[in-house]
Tab-separated table of C-alpha atoms in Angstrom:
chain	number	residue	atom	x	y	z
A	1	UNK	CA	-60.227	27.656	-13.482
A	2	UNK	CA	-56.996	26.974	-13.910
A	3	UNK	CA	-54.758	23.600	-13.224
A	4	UNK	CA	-52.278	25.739	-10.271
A	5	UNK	CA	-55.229	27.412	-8.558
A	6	UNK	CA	-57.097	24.153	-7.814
A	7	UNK	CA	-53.851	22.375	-6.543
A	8	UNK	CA	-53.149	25.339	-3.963
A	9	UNK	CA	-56.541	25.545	-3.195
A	10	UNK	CA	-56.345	22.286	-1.924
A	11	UNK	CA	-53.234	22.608	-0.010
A	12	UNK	CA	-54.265	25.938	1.104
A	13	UNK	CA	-57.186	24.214	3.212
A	14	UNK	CA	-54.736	22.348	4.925
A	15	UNK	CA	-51.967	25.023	5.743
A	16	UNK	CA	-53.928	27.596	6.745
A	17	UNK	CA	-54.642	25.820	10.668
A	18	UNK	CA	-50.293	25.787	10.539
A	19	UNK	CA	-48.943	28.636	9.304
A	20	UNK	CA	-49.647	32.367	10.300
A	21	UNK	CA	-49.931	32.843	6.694
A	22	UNK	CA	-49.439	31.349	3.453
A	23	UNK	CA	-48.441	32.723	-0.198
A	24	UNK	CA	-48.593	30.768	-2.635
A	25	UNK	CA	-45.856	30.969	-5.736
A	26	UNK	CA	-45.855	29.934	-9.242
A	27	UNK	CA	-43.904	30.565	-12.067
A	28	UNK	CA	-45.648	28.727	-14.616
A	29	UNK	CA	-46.927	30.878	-17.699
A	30	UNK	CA	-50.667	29.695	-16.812
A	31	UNK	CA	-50.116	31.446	-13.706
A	32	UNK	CA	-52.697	30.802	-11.078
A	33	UNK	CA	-51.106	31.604	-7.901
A	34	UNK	CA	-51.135	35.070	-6.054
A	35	UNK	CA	-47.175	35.340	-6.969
A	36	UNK	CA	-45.287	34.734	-10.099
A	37	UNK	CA	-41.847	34.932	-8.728
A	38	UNK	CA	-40.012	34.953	-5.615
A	39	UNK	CA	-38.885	37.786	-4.583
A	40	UNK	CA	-42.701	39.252	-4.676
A	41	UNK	CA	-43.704	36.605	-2.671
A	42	UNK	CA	-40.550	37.131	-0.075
A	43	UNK	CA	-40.838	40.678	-0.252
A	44	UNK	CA	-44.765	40.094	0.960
A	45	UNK	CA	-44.170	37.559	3.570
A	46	UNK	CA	-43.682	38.687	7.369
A	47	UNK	CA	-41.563	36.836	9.605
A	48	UNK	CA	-42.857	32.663	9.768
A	49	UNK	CA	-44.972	32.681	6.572
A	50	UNK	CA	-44.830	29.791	4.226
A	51	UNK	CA	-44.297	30.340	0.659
A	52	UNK	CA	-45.666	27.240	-1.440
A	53	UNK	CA	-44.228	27.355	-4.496
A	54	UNK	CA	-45.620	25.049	-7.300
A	55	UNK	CA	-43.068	22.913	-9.275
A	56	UNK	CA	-41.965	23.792	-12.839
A	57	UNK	CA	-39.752	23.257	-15.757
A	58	UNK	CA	-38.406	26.843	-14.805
A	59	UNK	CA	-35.584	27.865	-11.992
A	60	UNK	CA	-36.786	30.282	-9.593
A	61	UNK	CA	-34.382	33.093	-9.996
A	62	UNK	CA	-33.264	34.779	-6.821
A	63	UNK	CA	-30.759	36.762	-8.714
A	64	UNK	CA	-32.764	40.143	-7.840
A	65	UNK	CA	-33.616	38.666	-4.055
A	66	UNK	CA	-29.907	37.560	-3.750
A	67	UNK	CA	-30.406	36.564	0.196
A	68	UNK	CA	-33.444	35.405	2.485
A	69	UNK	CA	-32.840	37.047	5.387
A	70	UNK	CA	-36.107	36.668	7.323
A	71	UNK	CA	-37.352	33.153	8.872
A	72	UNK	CA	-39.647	31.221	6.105
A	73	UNK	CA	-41.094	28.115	5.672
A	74	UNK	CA	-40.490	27.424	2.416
A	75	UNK	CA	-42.229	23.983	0.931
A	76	UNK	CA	-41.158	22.734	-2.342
A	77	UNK	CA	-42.829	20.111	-4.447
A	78	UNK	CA	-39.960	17.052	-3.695
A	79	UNK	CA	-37.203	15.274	-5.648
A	80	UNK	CA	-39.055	12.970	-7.256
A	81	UNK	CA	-43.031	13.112	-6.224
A	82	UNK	CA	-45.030	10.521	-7.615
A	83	UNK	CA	-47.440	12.235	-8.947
A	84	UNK	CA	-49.308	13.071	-12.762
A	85	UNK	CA	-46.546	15.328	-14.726
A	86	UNK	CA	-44.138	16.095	-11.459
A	87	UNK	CA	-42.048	19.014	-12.032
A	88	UNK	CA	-39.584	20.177	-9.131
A	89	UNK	CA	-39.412	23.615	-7.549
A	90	UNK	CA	-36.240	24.567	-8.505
A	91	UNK	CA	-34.316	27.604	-6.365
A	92	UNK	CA	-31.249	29.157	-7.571
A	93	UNK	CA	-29.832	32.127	-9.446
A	94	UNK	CA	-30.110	32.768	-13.385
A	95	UNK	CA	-27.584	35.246	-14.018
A	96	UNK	CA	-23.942	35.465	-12.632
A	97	UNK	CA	-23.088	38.065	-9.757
A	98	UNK	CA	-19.342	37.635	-9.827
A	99	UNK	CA	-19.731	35.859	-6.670
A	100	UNK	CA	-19.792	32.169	-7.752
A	101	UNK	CA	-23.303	32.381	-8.241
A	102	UNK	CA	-24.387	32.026	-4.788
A	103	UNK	CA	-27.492	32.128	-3.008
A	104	UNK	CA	-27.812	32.833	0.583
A	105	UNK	CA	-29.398	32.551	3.772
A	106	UNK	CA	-28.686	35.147	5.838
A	107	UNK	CA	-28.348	35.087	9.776
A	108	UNK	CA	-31.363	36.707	9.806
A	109	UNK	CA	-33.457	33.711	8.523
A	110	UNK	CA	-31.978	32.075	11.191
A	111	UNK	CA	-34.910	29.502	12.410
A	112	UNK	CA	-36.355	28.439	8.767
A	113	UNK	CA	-37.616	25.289	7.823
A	114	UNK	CA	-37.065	24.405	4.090
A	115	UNK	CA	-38.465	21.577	2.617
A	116	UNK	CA	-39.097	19.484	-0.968
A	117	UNK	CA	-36.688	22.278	-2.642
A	118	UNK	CA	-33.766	21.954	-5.595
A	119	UNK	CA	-30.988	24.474	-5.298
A	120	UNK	CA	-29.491	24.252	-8.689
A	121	UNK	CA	-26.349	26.856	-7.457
A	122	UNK	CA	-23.874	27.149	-5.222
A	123	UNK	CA	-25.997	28.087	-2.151
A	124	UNK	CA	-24.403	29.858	1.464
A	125	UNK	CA	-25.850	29.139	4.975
A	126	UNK	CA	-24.869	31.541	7.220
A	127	UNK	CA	-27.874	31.029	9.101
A	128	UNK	CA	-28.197	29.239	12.416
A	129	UNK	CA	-31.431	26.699	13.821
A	130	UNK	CA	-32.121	25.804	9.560
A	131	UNK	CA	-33.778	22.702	9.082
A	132	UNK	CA	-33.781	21.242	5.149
A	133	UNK	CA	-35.827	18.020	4.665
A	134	UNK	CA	-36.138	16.141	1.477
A	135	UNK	CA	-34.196	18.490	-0.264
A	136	UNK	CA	-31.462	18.374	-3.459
A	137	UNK	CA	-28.505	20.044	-4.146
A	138	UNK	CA	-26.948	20.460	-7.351
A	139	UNK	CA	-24.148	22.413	-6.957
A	140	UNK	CA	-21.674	23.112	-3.690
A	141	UNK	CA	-23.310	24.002	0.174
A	142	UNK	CA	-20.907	25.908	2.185
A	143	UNK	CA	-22.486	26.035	5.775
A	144	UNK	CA	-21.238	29.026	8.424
A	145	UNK	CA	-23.997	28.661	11.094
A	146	UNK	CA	-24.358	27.023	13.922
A	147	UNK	CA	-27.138	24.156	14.860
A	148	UNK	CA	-28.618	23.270	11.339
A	149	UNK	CA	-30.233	19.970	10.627
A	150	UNK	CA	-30.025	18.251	6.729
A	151	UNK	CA	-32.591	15.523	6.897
A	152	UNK	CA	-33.240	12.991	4.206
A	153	UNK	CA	-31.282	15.169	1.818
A	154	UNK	CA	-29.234	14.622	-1.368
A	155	UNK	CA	-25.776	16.707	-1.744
A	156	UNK	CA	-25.455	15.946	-5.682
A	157	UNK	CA	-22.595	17.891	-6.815
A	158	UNK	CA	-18.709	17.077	-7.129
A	159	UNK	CA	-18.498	19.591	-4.089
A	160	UNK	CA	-20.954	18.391	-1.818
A	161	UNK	CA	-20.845	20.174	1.446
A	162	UNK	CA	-18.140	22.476	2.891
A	163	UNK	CA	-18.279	23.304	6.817
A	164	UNK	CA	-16.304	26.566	7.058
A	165	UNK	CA	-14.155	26.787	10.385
A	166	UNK	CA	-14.745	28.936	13.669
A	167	UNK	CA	-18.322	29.392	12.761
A	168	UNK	CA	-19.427	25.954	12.373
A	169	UNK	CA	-21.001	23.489	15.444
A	170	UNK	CA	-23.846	21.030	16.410
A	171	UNK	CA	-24.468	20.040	12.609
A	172	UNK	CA	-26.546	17.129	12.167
A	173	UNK	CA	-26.656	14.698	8.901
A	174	UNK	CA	-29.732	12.396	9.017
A	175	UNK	CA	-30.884	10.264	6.193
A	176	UNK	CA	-28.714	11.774	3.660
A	177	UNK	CA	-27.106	11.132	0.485
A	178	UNK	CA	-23.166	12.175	-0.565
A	179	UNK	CA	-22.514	11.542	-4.311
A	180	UNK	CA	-19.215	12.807	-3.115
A	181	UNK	CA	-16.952	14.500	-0.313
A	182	UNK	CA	-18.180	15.910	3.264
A	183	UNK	CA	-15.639	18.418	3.549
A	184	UNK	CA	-14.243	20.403	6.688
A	185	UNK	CA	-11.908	23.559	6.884
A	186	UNK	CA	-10.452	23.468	10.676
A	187	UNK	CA	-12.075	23.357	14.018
A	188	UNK	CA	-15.921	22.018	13.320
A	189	UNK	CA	-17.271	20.218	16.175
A	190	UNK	CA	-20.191	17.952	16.972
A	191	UNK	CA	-20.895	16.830	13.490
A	192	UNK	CA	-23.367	13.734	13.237
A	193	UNK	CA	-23.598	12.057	10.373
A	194	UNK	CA	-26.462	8.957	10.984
A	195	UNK	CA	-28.042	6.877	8.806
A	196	UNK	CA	-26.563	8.417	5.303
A	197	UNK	CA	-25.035	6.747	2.433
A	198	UNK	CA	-21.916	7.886	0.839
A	199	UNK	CA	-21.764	7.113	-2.988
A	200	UNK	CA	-18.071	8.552	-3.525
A	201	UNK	CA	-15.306	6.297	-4.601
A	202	UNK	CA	-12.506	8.752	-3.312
A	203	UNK	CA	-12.635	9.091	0.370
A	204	UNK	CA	-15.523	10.462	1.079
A	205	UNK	CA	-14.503	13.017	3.745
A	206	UNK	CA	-11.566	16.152	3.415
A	207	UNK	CA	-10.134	17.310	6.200
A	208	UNK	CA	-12.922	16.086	8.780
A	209	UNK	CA	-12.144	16.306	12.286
A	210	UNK	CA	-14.149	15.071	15.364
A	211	UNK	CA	-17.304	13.855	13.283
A	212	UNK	CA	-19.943	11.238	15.040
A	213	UNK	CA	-20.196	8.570	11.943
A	214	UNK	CA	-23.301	6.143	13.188
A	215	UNK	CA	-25.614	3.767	10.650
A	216	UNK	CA	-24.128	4.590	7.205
A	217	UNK	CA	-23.189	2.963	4.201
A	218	UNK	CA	-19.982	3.208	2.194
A	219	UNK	CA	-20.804	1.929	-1.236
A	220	UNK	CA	-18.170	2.644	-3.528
A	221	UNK	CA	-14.673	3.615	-1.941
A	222	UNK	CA	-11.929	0.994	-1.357
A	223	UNK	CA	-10.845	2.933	2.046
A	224	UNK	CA	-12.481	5.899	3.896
A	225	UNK	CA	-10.242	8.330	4.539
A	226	UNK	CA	-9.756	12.408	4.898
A	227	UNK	CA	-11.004	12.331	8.383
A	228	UNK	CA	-9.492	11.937	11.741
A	229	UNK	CA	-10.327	12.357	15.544
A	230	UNK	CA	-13.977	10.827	15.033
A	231	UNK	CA	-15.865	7.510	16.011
A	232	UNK	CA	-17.438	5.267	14.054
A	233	UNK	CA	-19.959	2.794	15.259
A	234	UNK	CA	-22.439	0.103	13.581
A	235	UNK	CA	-21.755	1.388	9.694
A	236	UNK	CA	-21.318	-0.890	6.537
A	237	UNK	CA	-18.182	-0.955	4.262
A	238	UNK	CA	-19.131	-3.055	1.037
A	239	UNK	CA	-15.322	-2.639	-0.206
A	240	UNK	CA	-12.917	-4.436	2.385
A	241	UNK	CA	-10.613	-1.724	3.523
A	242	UNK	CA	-8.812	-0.311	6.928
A	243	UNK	CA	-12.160	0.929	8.743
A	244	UNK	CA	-12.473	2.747	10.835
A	245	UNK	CA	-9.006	4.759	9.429
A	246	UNK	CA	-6.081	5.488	11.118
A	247	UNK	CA	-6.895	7.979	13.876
A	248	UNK	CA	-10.171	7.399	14.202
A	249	UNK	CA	-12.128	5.361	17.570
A	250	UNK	CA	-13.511	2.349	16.401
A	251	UNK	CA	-17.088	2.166	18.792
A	252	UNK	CA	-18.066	-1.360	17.290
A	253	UNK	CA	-20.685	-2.955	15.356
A	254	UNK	CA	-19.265	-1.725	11.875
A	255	UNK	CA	-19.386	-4.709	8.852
A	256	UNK	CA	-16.683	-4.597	6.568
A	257	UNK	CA	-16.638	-6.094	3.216
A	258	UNK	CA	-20.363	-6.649	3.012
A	259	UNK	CA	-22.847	-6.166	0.433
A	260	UNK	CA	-25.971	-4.136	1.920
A	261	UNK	CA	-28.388	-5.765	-0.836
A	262	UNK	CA	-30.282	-2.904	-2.026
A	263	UNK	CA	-33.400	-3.478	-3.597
A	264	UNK	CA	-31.652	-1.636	-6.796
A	265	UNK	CA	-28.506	-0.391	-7.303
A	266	UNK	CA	-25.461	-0.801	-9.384
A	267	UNK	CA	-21.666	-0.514	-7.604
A	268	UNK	CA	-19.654	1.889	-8.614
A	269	UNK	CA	-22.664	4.415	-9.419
A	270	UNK	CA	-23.502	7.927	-8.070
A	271	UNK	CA	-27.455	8.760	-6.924
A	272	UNK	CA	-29.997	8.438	-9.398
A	273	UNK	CA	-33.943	8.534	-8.895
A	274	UNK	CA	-33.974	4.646	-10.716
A	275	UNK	CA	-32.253	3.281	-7.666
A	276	UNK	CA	-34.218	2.227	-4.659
A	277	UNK	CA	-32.086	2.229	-1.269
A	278	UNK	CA	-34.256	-0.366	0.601
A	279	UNK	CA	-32.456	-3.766	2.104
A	280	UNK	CA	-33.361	-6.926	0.714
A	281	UNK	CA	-34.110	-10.170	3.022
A	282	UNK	CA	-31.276	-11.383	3.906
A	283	UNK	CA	-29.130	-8.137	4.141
A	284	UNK	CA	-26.393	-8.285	6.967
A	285	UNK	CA	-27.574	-4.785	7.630
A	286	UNK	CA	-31.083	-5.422	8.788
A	287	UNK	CA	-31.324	-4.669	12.584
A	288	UNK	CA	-27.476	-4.140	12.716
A	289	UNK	CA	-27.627	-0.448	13.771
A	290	UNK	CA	-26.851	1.633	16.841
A	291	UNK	CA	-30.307	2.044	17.549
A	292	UNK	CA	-31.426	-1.640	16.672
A	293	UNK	CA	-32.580	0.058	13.686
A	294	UNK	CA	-31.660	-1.131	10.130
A	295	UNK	CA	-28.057	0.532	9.259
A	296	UNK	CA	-28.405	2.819	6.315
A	297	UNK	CA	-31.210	5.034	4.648
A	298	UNK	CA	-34.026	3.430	5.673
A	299	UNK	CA	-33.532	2.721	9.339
A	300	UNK	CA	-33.511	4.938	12.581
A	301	UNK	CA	-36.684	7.767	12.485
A	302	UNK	CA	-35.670	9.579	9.638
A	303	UNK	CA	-38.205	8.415	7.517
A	304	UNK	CA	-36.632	8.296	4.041
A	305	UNK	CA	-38.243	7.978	0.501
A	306	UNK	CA	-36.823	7.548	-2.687
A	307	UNK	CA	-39.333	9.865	-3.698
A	308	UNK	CA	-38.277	12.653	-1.424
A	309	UNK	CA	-41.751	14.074	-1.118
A	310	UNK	CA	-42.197	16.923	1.900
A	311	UNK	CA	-43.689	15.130	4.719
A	312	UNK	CA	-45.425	18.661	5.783
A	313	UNK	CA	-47.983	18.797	2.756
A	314	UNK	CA	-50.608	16.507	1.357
A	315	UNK	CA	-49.528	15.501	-2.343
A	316	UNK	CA	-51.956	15.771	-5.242
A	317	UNK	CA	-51.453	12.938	-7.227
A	318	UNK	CA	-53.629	13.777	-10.163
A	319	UNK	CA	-56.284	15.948	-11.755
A	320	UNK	CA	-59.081	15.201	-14.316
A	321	UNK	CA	-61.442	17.643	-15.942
A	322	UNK	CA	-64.195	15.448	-17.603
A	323	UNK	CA	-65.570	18.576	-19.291
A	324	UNK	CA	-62.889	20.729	-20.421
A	325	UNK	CA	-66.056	22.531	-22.674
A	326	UNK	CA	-68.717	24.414	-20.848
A	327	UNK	CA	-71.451	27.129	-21.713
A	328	UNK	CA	-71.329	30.181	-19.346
A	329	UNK	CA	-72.745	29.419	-15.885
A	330	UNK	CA	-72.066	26.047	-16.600
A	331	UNK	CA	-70.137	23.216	-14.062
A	332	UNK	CA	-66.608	22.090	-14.128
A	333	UNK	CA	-65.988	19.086	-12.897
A	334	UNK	CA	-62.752	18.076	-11.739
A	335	UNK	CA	-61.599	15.292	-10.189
A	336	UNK	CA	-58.730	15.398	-7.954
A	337	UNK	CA	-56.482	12.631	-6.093
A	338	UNK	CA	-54.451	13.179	-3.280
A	339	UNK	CA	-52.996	11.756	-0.555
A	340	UNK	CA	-50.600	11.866	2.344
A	341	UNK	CA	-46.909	11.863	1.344
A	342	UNK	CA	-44.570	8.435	0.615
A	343	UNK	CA	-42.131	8.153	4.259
A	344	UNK	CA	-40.543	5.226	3.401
């Protein structure tokens, strides 16, 4: 039997009680699920399936699917599982349509829950009600829908996250990280960004307007700025600056100039899956949040890992076959480990 088909068989057994149905999607060249690419599997699912896809060394091309336009659960396998020989499950297009090479989600798949997935292109949401949890992406978001939640998410390119104008409200940041700018176009409203961290050295917002900033961390910039009609309240500055900036309401409890004492991390550097986010004793942002909560990744209910591993799904850890030789009718026997998924 193959490696894939005993790993979904396991997490099969524990789906099946949630999820009308699920199809399970591999791309490996062992095989061993009932789909081998995505737009099969998305072509077979009705409206609320899950598609568990198995993590590879291989993108899953949506160049022929172009658009999900029905509401999925779609469960990745994390950013960086610990677990024997993690691979990610990596979503994007392989060939260029002239249009930027993006990916999107269409109003119709308004209501999905994505989690554990890496979009390694420029990906659309034009959806409304999406919710993405531990998930990475690599290139620029541009969001158009209304009422979508990011959650314990990492925006990883030099173009993190654009909110486009007049279609854009009730967008909720929790948990996540910005290697670079949160960017606005115009009229956005109720924005709340809450217990992220913001790696950028250059600002950190563009053209932000009437943003709720609660329980974050500014690492690397020597002054916020690019953002204006918003409040801040009970965030850490390390770099001693003008905070909150001009324009801005100033709701107390923010720490200026003051090291947050993660357990590892070196200034000045973007996101990387060596660094570990946690506060050391001592850290002036223990208990200093909003919420009496620590300020930063870590506090409020958000439930952050540094090993971004989809709190919806059991993780296999490992597999050993002790015979890997056996006559015909013979016994395999394979030893599996799994457990629930790191939240902290």
């Amino acid at each position: 039997m193959k490696r894939t088909a005993l790993i979904f068989t396991c997490l099969l057994a524990v789906f099946v009680v949630y999820a009308q149905t699920v199809k399970t999607v591999s791309n490996h060249s062992l095989g061993g699920a009932q789909y081998s690419n995505i737009l099969d599997a998305y072509n077979a699912a009705n409206a609320n399936d899950t598609l568990l896809f198995e993590g590879t060394t291989a993108v899953y091309s949506t160049t022929a699917l172009g658009a999900i336009d029905k509401p999925l659960v779609m469960i990745g396998q994390g950013i960086n599982t610990q677990k024997q020989q993690f691979q990610p499950t990596m979503l994007g297009l392989t060939t260029n349509d002239n249009n930027d090479w993006r990916f999107q989600f269409s109003p119709g798949s308004s209501g999905s829950k994505i989690y554990g997935m890496t979009f390694t292109g420029y990906t659309l949401i034009a959806a409304s009600g999406l919710t993405f949890e531990n998930c990475k992406f690599d290139w620029l978001v541009r969001v158009a829908g209304n009422n979508n939640i990011f959650k314990n998410c990492i925006f990883n390119n030099s173009q993190n996250v654009n909110l486009i104008s007049g279609t854009v409200n009730n967008i909720l940041f929790a948990g996540c990280i910005f290697n670079h700018n949160l960017t606005g176009t115009g009229s956005v409203q109720y924005v709340t960004v809450d217990h992220c961290l913001f790696l950028a050295s250059d600002g950190c917002f563009s053209n932000c307007n009437g943003f709720e900033v609660k329980n974050s961390i500014f690492m690397n910039t020597t002054g916020v700025s690019g953002i204006t009609g918003s409040t801040f309240q009970s965030n850490l500055v390390r770099i001693s600056s003008t905070f909150p900036p001009a324009g801005n309401t100033d709701a107390g409890g923010n720490l200026v100039g003051s090291d947050p004492m993660f357990v590892a991390f070196t200034a000045g550097q973007l996101y990387a899956t060596s660094h570990d986010y946690h506060l050391q004793a001592g850290s002036p942002a223990i208990g200093a949040g909003s919420d009496a909560t620590d300020i930063g990744l870590h506090g409020g209910l958000t439930h952050f890992s540094e090993a971004g591993e989809p709190l919806v799904a059991p993780v296999v850890r490992s597999m050993h076959i002790s015979n890997t030789t056996i006559p015909p009718g013979g016994t395999l026997h394979v030893q599996i480990t799994a457990s629930k998924p790191d939240s902290d």
